[in-house]
Amino acid sequence: MRITMIGSGYVGLVSGACFADFGHTVTCVDKDAGKIEALRNGVMPIFEPGLDDLVESNVAEQRLSFTTDLSEAIQDAEAVFIAVGTPSRRGDGHADLSYVYAAAKEIAELSAGPLVVVTKSTVPVGTGDEVERILRETRPDGTYYVVSNPEFLREGAAIGDFKRPDRIVIGTDDAHAREVMSELYRPLSLNTPPLMFTGRRTSELIKYAANAFLAVKITFINEIADLCEAVGADVQEVARGIGSDNRIGSKFLNAGPGYGGSCFPKDTTALVKTGQDAAVPLRIVETVVAVNDQRKRGMARKVVTACGGSVRGKTIAVLGLTFKPNTDDMRDAPSLALITALQDQGAAVRAYDPEGVEQAKGMLRDVEYAPNAYDCVEGADALVIVTEWDAFRALDLSRVKRLLKEPVVVDLRNIYRADDMKRRGFNYVGIGRP
Ligand SMILES: NC(=O)c1ccc[n+]([C@@H]2O[C@H](COP(=O)([O-])OP(=O)(O)OC[C@H]3O[C@@H](n4cnc5c(N)ncnc54)[C@H](O)[C@@H]3O)[C@@H](O)[C@H]2O)c1
């Protein structure tokens, strides 16, 4: 089949490359000429493990191409995906749908169809109806089938998630759209069919409910971690103790500095707004949003305490900037709030991240970037581990201890064992452990 992908970011590029790998012919479009130019030269605009090889092989097979020109890309397409950003709208926290609506308008201006228009961006309930209205208003003679198909991939594991999803949710009541979507995903359905068809509004809500539920789970264990610290219990054992109950499940029970990233913060906030607009306040999610916001900046208090009550004039080494490992994505990363809070209290911050530094440079001020973990800690008054990159899991601890001015380690991901660190002479603080 011929597919057009509007938006070649984390979701559009990965989805486009994976659809091409299934055998479809995919054109990825983006307004960002620099991004398209890079892709045409075989340079990935984002860091995602395995993506460069996948793109290279499908470009070589002529199943995948890149353009800034939607009019060229949309000709002969049977389906066009909208995979543009839906960030938080400034000021009120609603999802900003201007990119989605602009894409819908462009589609109708350039093609009368018949065309299946698939919203892959995360969009609030009812957006599909508005996309349909825009298409019909712009092109009254056009034939469009508007489908919701939210994406559940995780950055850092995106290709595996796209190719081996737990489920694929498709929101449409239309028989033709259903047939086209089934055909697009058929290569995935050979063993077990993961397709789940629902109404369009239900599909839109599933995506938000999924992200909100995961955010609740993370925030719950984070609060339990605080309680563990107060009462002398160990959150990792609590997590194991409850997670082995398969009604609860062991995933998303790692206590840490609070959730961040390109999805959970904006999606939880947008869901709260949807609830308020529908006069159904989602009190649990509202609380989770507030608790998590406070937690990210609050992590600085842990560092200050570990440093003896003040960080003024001290140098703090930060390992890990991205919101999780194996991505370069810095959007709403906990490191941003933490570093700013430390700087506000008079600390100098030196940081290292394997992939996130370029994005971080545009979001943080006055941070010194080190070329590796050891240069980062040299002469620092404390080390703070913020993101659990594999490269930080087996640091040469004797070397770290020699390099640090003070042997203070604040491990916000609990990647080291407290007893072992104490034995090595560190003043070590984790999350939710005695
Ligand atoms: N990043 C994730 O892990 C993830 C996972 C699931 C769902 N989502 C959702 O997918 C959507 C996209 O997220 P992302 O992280 O890929 O965003 P992104 O910002 O990385 O990419 C969006 C791209 O769309 C382009 N764009 C915007 N308007 C355009 C237009 N009219 N024509 C062509 N290109 C246009 C932008 O230039 C940008 O490159 C969001 O709604 C997000 O919530 C993201």
mmCIF file of C-alpha atoms in Angstrom, residues 102-423:
data_model
loop_
_atom_site.group_PDB
_atom_site.id
_atom_site.type_symbol
_atom_site.label_atom_id
_atom_site.label_comp_id
_atom_site.label_asym_id
_atom_site.label_seq_id
_atom_site.Cartn_x
_atom_site.Cartn_y
_atom_site.Cartn_z
ATOM 1 C CA ALA A 102 -3.267 22.569 9.866
ATOM 2 C CA ALA A 103 -2.293 19.136 8.544
ATOM 3 C CA ALA A 104 -5.960 18.235 7.979
ATOM 4 C CA LYS A 105 -6.501 21.430 6.020
ATOM 5 C CA GLU A 106 -3.431 20.798 3.870
ATOM 6 C CA ILE A 107 -4.604 17.264 3.116
ATOM 7 C CA ALA A 108 -7.967 18.481 1.849
ATOM 8 C CA GLU A 109 -6.389 21.281 -0.176
ATOM 9 C CA LEU A 110 -4.149 18.787 -1.961
ATOM 10 C CA SER A 111 -6.306 15.689 -2.374
ATOM 11 C CA ALA A 112 -9.987 14.962 -2.868
ATOM 12 C CA GLY A 113 -9.392 11.332 -1.961
ATOM 13 C CA PRO A 114 -10.730 8.758 -1.532
ATOM 14 C CA LEU A 115 -8.316 8.795 1.350
ATOM 15 C CA VAL A 116 -8.144 7.222 4.782
ATOM 16 C CA VAL A 117 -6.907 9.978 7.124
ATOM 17 C CA VAL A 118 -5.394 8.449 10.249
ATOM 18 C CA THR A 119 -4.664 10.455 13.386
ATOM 19 C CA LYS A 120 -1.625 8.906 15.045
ATOM 20 C CA SER A 121 -0.842 11.960 17.140
ATOM 21 C CA THR A 122 -2.195 11.797 20.690
ATOM 22 C CA VAL A 123 -5.368 13.899 20.510
ATOM 23 C CA PRO A 124 -8.242 14.582 22.919
ATOM 24 C CA VAL A 125 -11.638 13.005 22.492
ATOM 25 C CA GLY A 126 -13.550 14.598 19.651
ATOM 26 C CA THR A 127 -10.521 15.675 17.626
ATOM 27 C CA GLY A 128 -11.396 13.144 14.917
ATOM 28 C CA ASP A 129 -14.784 14.828 14.532
ATOM 29 C CA GLU A 130 -13.104 18.208 14.098
ATOM 30 C CA VAL A 131 -10.573 16.788 11.600
ATOM 31 C CA GLU A 132 -13.502 15.380 9.620
ATOM 32 C CA ARG A 133 -15.268 18.737 9.724
ATOM 33 C CA ILE A 134 -12.153 20.577 8.494
ATOM 34 C CA LEU A 135 -11.682 18.116 5.641
ATOM 35 C CA ARG A 136 -15.323 18.465 4.510
ATOM 36 C CA GLU A 137 -15.358 22.239 4.893
ATOM 37 C CA THR A 138 -12.128 22.649 2.929
ATOM 38 C CA ARG A 139 -13.124 20.156 0.242
ATOM 39 C CA PRO A 140 -16.879 19.539 0.150
ATOM 40 C CA ASP A 141 -16.486 17.202 -2.845
ATOM 41 C CA GLY A 142 -13.746 15.093 -1.190
ATOM 42 C CA THR A 143 -14.053 11.541 0.133
ATOM 43 C CA TYR A 144 -12.283 10.975 3.455
ATOM 44 C CA TYR A 145 -12.459 8.330 6.133
ATOM 45 C CA VAL A 146 -11.114 9.698 9.421
ATOM 46 C CA VAL A 147 -9.639 7.085 11.743
ATOM 47 C CA SER A 148 -8.021 7.248 15.179
ATOM 48 C CA ASN A 149 -4.954 5.040 15.594
ATOM 49 C CA PRO A 150 -3.015 6.153 18.673
ATOM 50 C CA GLU A 151 0.588 5.130 19.058
ATOM 51 C CA PHE A 152 1.889 3.369 22.168
ATOM 52 C CA LEU A 153 5.594 3.016 21.318
ATOM 53 C CA ARG A 154 8.190 3.896 23.930
ATOM 54 C CA GLU A 155 11.178 5.973 22.947
ATOM 55 C CA GLY A 156 14.340 3.921 23.308
ATOM 56 C CA ALA A 157 12.458 0.725 22.384
ATOM 57 C CA ALA A 158 10.317 2.214 19.629
ATOM 58 C CA ILE A 159 11.020 -0.183 16.780
ATOM 59 C CA GLY A 160 10.402 -3.295 18.879
ATOM 60 C CA ASP A 161 7.246 -1.745 20.297
ATOM 61 C CA PHE A 162 5.929 -0.837 16.856
ATOM 62 C CA LYS A 163 6.640 -4.260 15.413
ATOM 63 C CA ARG A 164 5.530 -6.283 18.427
ATOM 64 C CA PRO A 165 2.792 -4.218 20.022
ATOM 65 C CA ASP A 166 0.609 -5.438 22.885
ATOM 66 C CA ARG A 167 -2.341 -4.135 20.876
ATOM 67 C CA ILE A 168 -3.159 -1.820 17.990
ATOM 68 C CA VAL A 169 -6.178 0.351 18.668
ATOM 69 C CA ILE A 170 -8.171 1.476 15.639
ATOM 70 C CA GLY A 171 -11.085 3.812 16.097
ATOM 71 C CA THR A 172 -13.537 3.811 13.210
ATOM 72 C CA ASP A 173 -17.051 2.673 12.417
ATOM 73 C CA ASP A 174 -16.455 2.618 8.684
ATOM 74 C CA ALA A 175 -16.069 -0.682 6.843
ATOM 75 C CA HIS A 176 -13.702 0.647 4.154
ATOM 76 C CA ALA A 177 -11.428 2.318 6.711
ATOM 77 C CA ARG A 178 -11.401 -0.876 8.731
ATOM 78 C CA GLU A 179 -10.343 -2.874 5.675
ATOM 79 C CA VAL A 180 -7.508 -0.447 4.798
ATOM 80 C CA MET A 181 -6.229 -0.368 8.392
ATOM 81 C CA SER A 182 -6.343 -4.172 8.638
ATOM 82 C CA GLU A 183 -4.335 -4.450 5.447
ATOM 83 C CA LEU A 184 -1.760 -1.921 6.666
ATOM 84 C CA TYR A 185 -1.167 -3.851 9.866
ATOM 85 C CA ARG A 186 -1.645 -7.329 8.355
ATOM 86 C CA PRO A 187 2.078 -8.200 8.525
ATOM 87 C CA LEU A 188 1.792 -7.898 12.310
ATOM 88 C CA SER A 189 -1.267 -10.057 12.614
ATOM 89 C CA LEU A 190 0.113 -13.278 11.204
ATOM 90 C CA ASN A 191 0.371 -14.984 14.572
ATOM 91 C CA THR A 192 -1.998 -13.307 16.980
ATOM 92 C CA PRO A 193 -4.205 -10.520 15.762
ATOM 93 C CA PRO A 194 -3.434 -7.537 18.024
ATOM 94 C CA LEU A 195 -5.949 -5.289 16.242
ATOM 95 C CA MET A 196 -8.654 -3.865 18.439
ATOM 96 C CA PHE A 197 -11.448 -1.954 16.733
ATOM 97 C CA THR A 198 -13.422 0.619 18.681
ATOM 98 C CA GLY A 199 -15.387 3.775 18.074
ATOM 99 C CA ARG A 200 -13.245 6.813 17.259
ATOM 100 C CA ARG A 201 -13.859 8.642 20.531
ATOM 101 C CA THR A 202 -13.151 5.522 22.542
ATOM 102 C CA SER A 203 -9.878 5.033 20.707
ATOM 103 C CA GLU A 204 -8.860 8.626 21.412
ATOM 104 C CA LEU A 205 -9.609 8.172 25.092
ATOM 105 C CA ILE A 206 -7.779 4.825 25.352
ATOM 106 C CA LYS A 207 -4.470 6.550 24.646
ATOM 107 C CA TYR A 208 -4.949 9.131 27.396
ATOM 108 C CA ALA A 209 -6.304 6.606 29.866
ATOM 109 C CA ALA A 210 -3.260 4.376 29.256
ATOM 110 C CA ASN A 211 -0.739 7.160 29.813
ATOM 111 C CA ALA A 212 -2.602 8.521 32.827
ATOM 112 C CA PHE A 213 -2.784 5.082 34.409
ATOM 113 C CA LEU A 214 0.970 4.588 34.006
ATOM 114 C CA ALA A 215 1.603 8.051 35.459
ATOM 115 C CA VAL A 216 -0.598 7.150 38.439
ATOM 116 C CA LYS A 217 1.387 3.952 38.967
ATOM 117 C CA ILE A 218 4.735 5.767 38.906
ATOM 118 C CA THR A 219 3.497 8.493 41.222
ATOM 119 C CA PHE A 220 2.026 5.951 43.612
ATOM 120 C CA ILE A 221 5.334 4.143 44.055
ATOM 121 C CA ASN A 222 7.135 7.490 44.383
ATOM 122 C CA GLU A 223 4.902 8.434 47.304
ATOM 123 C CA ILE A 224 5.371 4.981 48.837
ATOM 124 C CA ALA A 225 9.136 5.613 48.489
ATOM 125 C CA ASP A 226 8.799 8.810 50.530
ATOM 126 C CA LEU A 227 6.897 6.864 53.149
ATOM 127 C CA CYS A 228 9.605 4.180 53.138
ATOM 128 C CA GLU A 229 12.203 6.845 53.889
ATOM 129 C CA ALA A 230 10.139 8.126 56.798
ATOM 130 C CA VAL A 231 9.434 4.741 58.374
ATOM 131 C CA GLY A 232 12.588 2.791 57.540
ATOM 132 C CA ALA A 233 11.294 0.453 54.819
ATOM 133 C CA ASP A 234 12.762 -0.397 51.414
ATOM 134 C CA VAL A 235 10.721 0.669 48.370
ATOM 135 C CA GLN A 236 12.427 -1.785 46.042
ATOM 136 C CA GLU A 237 11.291 -4.663 48.205
ATOM 137 C CA VAL A 238 7.829 -3.169 48.525
ATOM 138 C CA ALA A 239 7.690 -2.869 44.719
ATOM 139 C CA ARG A 240 8.762 -6.484 44.324
ATOM 140 C CA GLY A 241 6.304 -7.562 46.966
ATOM 141 C CA ILE A 242 3.332 -5.902 45.301
ATOM 142 C CA GLY A 243 4.488 -6.210 41.678
ATOM 143 C CA SER A 244 4.632 -9.993 41.809
ATOM 144 C CA ASP A 245 0.854 -9.931 42.241
ATOM 145 C CA ASN A 246 -0.209 -10.076 38.605
ATOM 146 C CA ARG A 247 -3.282 -7.971 39.311
ATOM 147 C CA ILE A 248 -0.752 -5.190 39.962
ATOM 148 C CA GLY A 249 2.174 -6.129 37.702
ATOM 149 C CA SER A 250 5.838 -5.328 38.229
ATOM 150 C CA LYS A 251 6.357 -2.686 35.538
ATOM 151 C CA PHE A 252 6.369 1.061 36.248
ATOM 152 C CA LEU A 253 7.088 0.466 39.914
ATOM 153 C CA ASN A 254 10.601 1.914 39.983
ATOM 154 C CA ALA A 255 10.689 4.834 42.375
ATOM 155 C CA GLY A 256 12.559 7.826 40.999
ATOM 156 C CA PRO A 257 12.635 11.585 40.507
ATOM 157 C CA GLY A 258 9.158 11.798 38.934
ATOM 158 C CA TYR A 259 7.970 11.102 35.421
ATOM 159 C CA GLY A 260 8.954 13.356 32.534
ATOM 160 C CA GLY A 261 9.269 13.025 28.798
ATOM 161 C CA SER A 262 7.342 14.079 25.740
ATOM 162 C CA CYS A 263 4.096 12.312 26.655
ATOM 163 C CA PHE A 264 3.122 11.752 30.302
ATOM 164 C CA PRO A 265 3.321 15.365 31.511
ATOM 165 C CA LYS A 266 1.366 16.864 28.619
ATOM 166 C CA ASP A 267 -1.061 13.961 28.272
ATOM 167 C CA THR A 268 -2.012 13.835 31.953
ATOM 168 C CA THR A 269 -2.583 17.597 31.918
ATOM 169 C CA ALA A 270 -4.666 17.397 28.743
ATOM 170 C CA LEU A 271 -6.782 14.571 30.197
ATOM 171 C CA VAL A 272 -7.454 16.660 33.297
ATOM 172 C CA LYS A 273 -8.687 19.446 30.998
ATOM 173 C CA THR A 274 -10.927 17.048 29.072
ATOM 174 C CA GLY A 275 -12.412 15.897 32.388
ATOM 175 C CA GLN A 276 -13.035 19.472 33.509
ATOM 176 C CA ASP A 277 -14.647 20.390 30.189
ATOM 177 C CA ALA A 278 -16.937 17.377 30.461
ATOM 178 C CA ALA A 279 -17.796 18.299 34.088
ATOM 179 C CA VAL A 280 -16.216 15.040 35.231
ATOM 180 C CA PRO A 281 -13.191 16.104 37.269
ATOM 181 C CA LEU A 282 -10.516 13.417 37.283
ATOM 182 C CA ARG A 283 -9.327 13.961 40.831
ATOM 183 C CA ILE A 284 -6.767 11.163 40.865
ATOM 184 C CA VAL A 285 -5.050 12.406 37.721
ATOM 185 C CA GLU A 286 -5.208 16.024 38.922
ATOM 186 C CA THR A 287 -3.402 14.994 42.104
ATOM 187 C CA VAL A 288 -0.836 12.950 40.215
ATOM 188 C CA VAL A 289 0.014 15.951 38.029
ATOM 189 C CA ALA A 290 0.497 18.196 41.080
ATOM 190 C CA VAL A 291 2.477 15.622 43.084
ATOM 191 C CA ASN A 292 4.771 14.881 40.170
ATOM 192 C CA ASP A 293 5.458 18.551 39.401
ATOM 193 C CA GLN A 294 6.512 19.198 42.973
ATOM 194 C CA ARG A 295 8.598 16.064 43.106
ATOM 195 C CA LYS A 296 10.885 16.926 40.186
ATOM 196 C CA ARG A 297 12.069 20.181 41.699
ATOM 197 C CA GLY A 298 11.894 18.702 45.199
ATOM 198 C CA MET A 299 14.669 16.272 44.307
ATOM 199 C CA ALA A 300 17.068 19.202 44.748
ATOM 200 C CA ARG A 301 16.321 19.087 48.496
ATOM 201 C CA LYS A 302 17.747 15.576 48.630
ATOM 202 C CA VAL A 303 20.953 16.826 47.040
ATOM 203 C CA VAL A 304 21.166 19.837 49.348
ATOM 204 C CA THR A 305 20.703 17.639 52.424
ATOM 205 C CA ALA A 306 23.328 15.164 51.196
ATOM 206 C CA CYS A 307 25.698 18.110 50.755
ATOM 207 C CA GLY A 308 25.300 19.111 54.396
ATOM 208 C CA GLY A 309 22.525 21.670 54.048
ATOM 209 C CA SER A 310 23.823 23.964 51.294
ATOM 210 C CA VAL A 311 25.080 23.742 47.717
ATOM 211 C CA ARG A 312 26.106 27.387 47.454
ATOM 212 C CA GLY A 313 29.501 27.624 45.778
ATOM 213 C CA LYS A 314 29.619 23.865 45.259
ATOM 214 C CA THR A 315 29.949 21.952 42.010
ATOM 215 C CA ILE A 316 27.358 19.252 41.438
ATOM 216 C CA ALA A 317 28.054 16.571 38.830
ATOM 217 C CA VAL A 318 24.904 15.324 37.092
ATOM 218 C CA LEU A 319 24.966 12.052 35.184
ATOM 219 C CA GLY A 320 22.044 11.623 32.816
ATOM 220 C CA LEU A 321 19.906 14.422 31.408
ATOM 221 C CA THR A 322 17.343 12.762 29.136
ATOM 222 C CA PHE A 323 14.015 11.754 30.671
ATOM 223 C CA LYS A 324 14.982 8.110 30.297
ATOM 224 C CA PRO A 325 17.863 6.107 28.807
ATOM 225 C CA ASN A 326 18.292 5.328 25.096
ATOM 226 C CA THR A 327 16.794 8.530 23.795
ATOM 227 C CA ASP A 328 18.019 12.060 23.183
ATOM 228 C CA ASP A 329 14.603 13.463 24.143
ATOM 229 C CA MET A 330 14.847 16.168 26.812
ATOM 230 C CA ARG A 331 11.196 17.253 26.800
ATOM 231 C CA ASP A 332 10.037 17.751 30.418
ATOM 232 C CA ALA A 333 12.989 15.706 31.709
ATOM 233 C CA PRO A 334 13.266 15.698 35.536
ATOM 234 C CA SER A 335 16.881 16.855 35.125
ATOM 235 C CA LEU A 336 15.638 20.268 33.927
ATOM 236 C CA ALA A 337 13.748 21.088 37.129
ATOM 237 C CA LEU A 338 16.456 19.591 39.338
ATOM 238 C CA ILE A 339 19.348 21.441 37.714
ATOM 239 C CA THR A 340 17.497 24.750 37.709
ATOM 240 C CA ALA A 341 16.646 24.304 41.402
ATOM 241 C CA LEU A 342 20.301 23.546 42.236
ATOM 242 C CA GLN A 343 21.469 26.599 40.287
ATOM 243 C CA ASP A 344 18.854 28.745 42.061
ATOM 244 C CA GLN A 345 20.475 27.693 45.315
ATOM 245 C CA GLY A 346 23.924 28.736 44.196
ATOM 246 C CA ALA A 347 25.398 25.500 42.812
ATOM 247 C CA ALA A 348 27.494 25.188 39.674
ATOM 248 C CA VAL A 349 26.361 22.210 37.583
ATOM 249 C CA ARG A 350 28.517 20.032 35.381
ATOM 250 C CA ALA A 351 26.663 17.365 33.388
ATOM 251 C CA TYR A 352 27.189 14.441 31.092
ATOM 252 C CA ASP A 353 24.679 12.504 28.996
ATOM 253 C CA PRO A 354 25.457 10.013 26.217
ATOM 254 C CA GLU A 355 22.862 11.472 23.784
ATOM 255 C CA GLY A 356 20.974 14.374 25.347
ATOM 256 C CA VAL A 357 23.548 17.174 25.428
ATOM 257 C CA GLU A 358 22.598 18.862 22.144
ATOM 258 C CA GLN A 359 18.941 19.175 23.140
ATOM 259 C CA ALA A 360 19.897 20.098 26.716
ATOM 260 C CA LYS A 361 21.983 23.033 25.501
ATOM 261 C CA GLY A 362 18.836 24.712 24.207
ATOM 262 C CA MET A 363 16.929 24.168 27.455
ATOM 263 C CA LEU A 364 19.416 24.818 30.272
ATOM 264 C CA ARG A 365 21.668 27.753 31.024
ATOM 265 C CA ASP A 366 25.127 27.941 32.549
ATOM 266 C CA VAL A 367 25.713 24.187 32.609
ATOM 267 C CA GLU A 368 29.186 22.917 31.846
ATOM 268 C CA TYR A 369 29.074 19.772 29.696
ATOM 269 C CA ALA A 370 31.693 17.079 30.259
ATOM 270 C CA PRO A 371 32.804 14.662 27.530
ATOM 271 C CA ASN A 372 32.344 11.579 29.732
ATOM 272 C CA ALA A 373 31.227 10.429 33.177
ATOM 273 C CA TYR A 374 34.658 10.615 34.817
ATOM 274 C CA ASP A 375 35.468 14.125 33.614
ATOM 275 C CA CYS A 376 32.039 15.077 34.858
ATOM 276 C CA VAL A 377 32.682 13.989 38.453
ATOM 277 C CA GLU A 378 36.257 15.250 38.713
ATOM 278 C CA GLY A 379 36.554 17.756 41.548
ATOM 279 C CA ALA A 380 32.768 17.836 42.165
ATOM 280 C CA ASP A 381 31.274 18.130 45.640
ATOM 281 C CA ALA A 382 28.584 15.576 44.845
ATOM 282 C CA LEU A 383 27.465 13.224 42.102
ATOM 283 C CA VAL A 384 23.761 12.977 41.216
ATOM 284 C CA ILE A 385 22.603 10.130 38.981
ATOM 285 C CA VAL A 386 19.426 11.285 37.252
ATOM 286 C CA THR A 387 19.015 8.927 34.281
ATOM 287 C CA GLU A 388 19.844 5.235 34.436
ATOM 288 C CA TRP A 389 21.851 4.867 31.223
ATOM 289 C CA ASP A 390 23.580 1.465 31.073
ATOM 290 C CA ALA A 391 26.920 3.259 30.981
ATOM 291 C CA PHE A 392 26.277 4.543 34.530
ATOM 292 C CA ARG A 393 25.323 1.171 35.990
ATOM 293 C CA ALA A 394 28.860 -0.150 36.269
ATOM 294 C CA LEU A 395 31.009 2.914 36.888
ATOM 295 C CA ASP A 396 34.524 2.336 38.210
ATOM 296 C CA LEU A 397 33.548 3.374 41.723
ATOM 297 C CA SER A 398 37.097 3.547 43.080
ATOM 298 C CA ARG A 399 37.911 5.992 40.307
ATOM 299 C CA VAL A 400 34.742 7.973 40.964
ATOM 300 C CA LYS A 401 35.645 8.186 44.652
ATOM 301 C CA ARG A 402 39.174 9.353 43.861
ATOM 302 C CA LEU A 403 37.892 11.995 41.436
ATOM 303 C CA LEU A 404 35.128 13.460 43.608
ATOM 304 C CA LYS A 405 36.108 16.199 46.037
ATOM 305 C CA GLU A 406 33.556 14.831 48.509
ATOM 306 C CA PRO A 407 32.345 11.206 48.273
ATOM 307 C CA VAL A 408 28.672 12.179 48.051
ATOM 308 C CA VAL A 409 26.436 10.199 45.669
ATOM 309 C CA VAL A 410 22.719 10.854 45.236
ATOM 310 C CA ASP A 411 21.271 8.044 43.151
ATOM 311 C CA LEU A 412 17.790 9.037 41.967
ATOM 312 C CA ARG A 413 17.346 5.722 40.114
ATOM 313 C CA ASN A 414 18.537 3.300 42.786
ATOM 314 C CA ILE A 415 21.051 1.679 40.439
ATOM 315 C CA TYR A 416 23.596 1.068 43.199
ATOM 316 C CA ARG A 417 23.272 -0.876 46.437
ATOM 317 C CA ALA A 418 23.295 1.250 49.533
ATOM 318 C CA ASP A 419 25.295 -1.213 51.672
ATOM 319 C CA ASP A 420 27.944 -1.639 48.971
ATOM 320 C CA MET A 421 28.289 2.128 48.476
ATOM 321 C CA LYS A 422 28.613 2.701 52.212
ATOM 322 C CA ARG A 423 31.262 -0.016 52.426
#
